[in-house]
XYZ file of C-alpha atoms in Angstrom:
120
model
C -108.726 -95.408 3.910
C -105.315 -95.358 5.631
C -104.842 -91.618 5.126
C -108.335 -90.724 6.349
C -107.543 -92.099 9.785
C -104.610 -89.726 10.243
C -104.410 -86.213 11.595
C -103.891 -83.393 9.076
C -100.321 -82.919 7.896
C -97.925 -83.941 5.166
C -98.475 -87.415 3.735
C -95.590 -89.246 2.130
C -95.755 -92.570 0.317
C -92.465 -94.458 0.066
C -92.911 -97.214 -2.478
C -90.343 -99.814 -3.407
C -90.228 -102.045 -6.443
C -92.249 -105.226 -6.467
C -90.184 -108.208 -7.518
C -90.993 -111.369 -9.461
C -93.913 -109.908 -11.409
C -92.836 -111.139 -14.827
C -94.785 -109.596 -17.685
C -96.850 -107.556 -15.210
C -93.802 -105.605 -14.023
C -94.397 -102.439 -16.038
C -98.218 -102.313 -15.883
C -98.239 -103.340 -12.201
C -95.809 -100.644 -11.133
C -97.543 -98.069 -13.307
C -100.883 -98.945 -11.689
C -99.394 -98.435 -8.221
C -98.270 -94.949 -9.265
C -101.723 -94.108 -10.617
C -103.320 -95.427 -7.437
C -101.028 -93.314 -5.252
C -102.040 -90.249 -7.244
C -105.667 -90.730 -6.172
C -104.859 -91.191 -2.469
C -104.127 -87.697 -1.133
C -100.367 -88.182 -1.061
C -98.260 -85.020 -0.862
C -94.948 -86.618 -1.873
C -94.136 -89.891 -3.572
C -90.742 -91.497 -3.105
C -89.943 -94.498 -5.276
C -87.027 -96.879 -4.770
C -85.721 -99.850 -6.683
C -85.172 -101.303 -10.105
C -88.723 -100.624 -11.311
C -89.357 -97.395 -9.405
C -89.390 -95.356 -12.602
C -92.626 -97.085 -13.638
C -94.280 -96.135 -10.340
C -93.171 -92.535 -10.872
C -94.300 -92.467 -14.494
C -97.722 -93.895 -13.617
C -98.235 -91.268 -10.937
C -97.172 -88.398 -13.185
C -99.352 -89.617 -16.063
C -102.294 -89.713 -13.635
C -101.697 -86.075 -12.679
C -99.330 -86.222 -9.701
C -97.084 -83.126 -9.644
C -93.702 -84.192 -11.100
C -91.801 -81.978 -8.672
C -93.220 -84.054 -5.801
C -92.092 -87.395 -7.214
C -88.647 -88.403 -6.017
C -86.822 -91.360 -7.574
C -84.074 -92.806 -5.412
C -81.326 -95.101 -6.611
C -80.277 -96.291 -3.173
C -81.605 -96.549 0.355
C -78.862 -94.161 1.473
C -80.104 -91.536 -0.982
C -83.711 -92.216 0.052
C -82.914 -91.678 3.726
C -80.949 -88.514 3.014
C -83.858 -87.059 1.020
C -86.492 -88.169 3.525
C -84.599 -86.482 6.341
C -85.690 -83.126 4.911
C -89.390 -84.026 5.218
C -89.533 -85.478 8.721
C -91.734 -83.249 10.872
C -94.076 -83.944 13.802
C -97.120 -83.686 11.481
C -95.764 -85.970 8.745
C -97.274 -89.406 8.072
C -95.421 -92.062 6.101
C -96.659 -95.122 4.261
C -93.814 -97.527 3.456
C -94.370 -100.474 1.117
C -92.136 -102.583 -1.061
C -90.913 -106.075 -1.762
C -89.485 -107.793 1.306
C -86.147 -108.263 -0.457
C -85.758 -104.471 -0.657
C -85.655 -104.453 3.148
C -87.980 -101.496 3.496
C -88.060 -102.289 7.223
C -84.723 -100.436 7.376
C -86.478 -97.330 6.106
C -89.168 -97.756 8.754
C -86.415 -98.058 11.397
C -84.731 -94.924 10.023
C -87.995 -92.961 10.159
C -88.724 -94.129 13.707
C -85.264 -93.097 14.915
C -85.509 -89.671 13.286
C -89.069 -89.070 14.507
C -88.028 -90.042 18.020
C -85.110 -87.611 17.924
C -87.403 -84.805 16.720
C -89.906 -85.634 19.456
C -87.168 -85.462 22.105
C -85.982 -82.093 20.756
C -89.505 -80.676 20.947
C -89.925 -81.910 24.535
């Protein structure tokens, strides 16, 4: 539903690990990847200790492997995201609060603002 409300353009999901899931860690993260595959996402970025399970779930569900990006750090994530920030790009950012994904939202807002100022 979220994506349907947006204008056409590139859609990027940035998903961080979910913490404190116990025995549901692997199946839960895998399910999130499968779910993302069905949601008209163009690129999937995954960050955190369990990000590989998100990526694997998406790829197993048919998401193109070349569009799944695993990041080991927020610094790497931001560097890689910088290449995809365009006026027509929409981002969905979600992850455990302890991963401080709000810093990624702040990064995206700053970069989008700078691009907007450049384009007048």
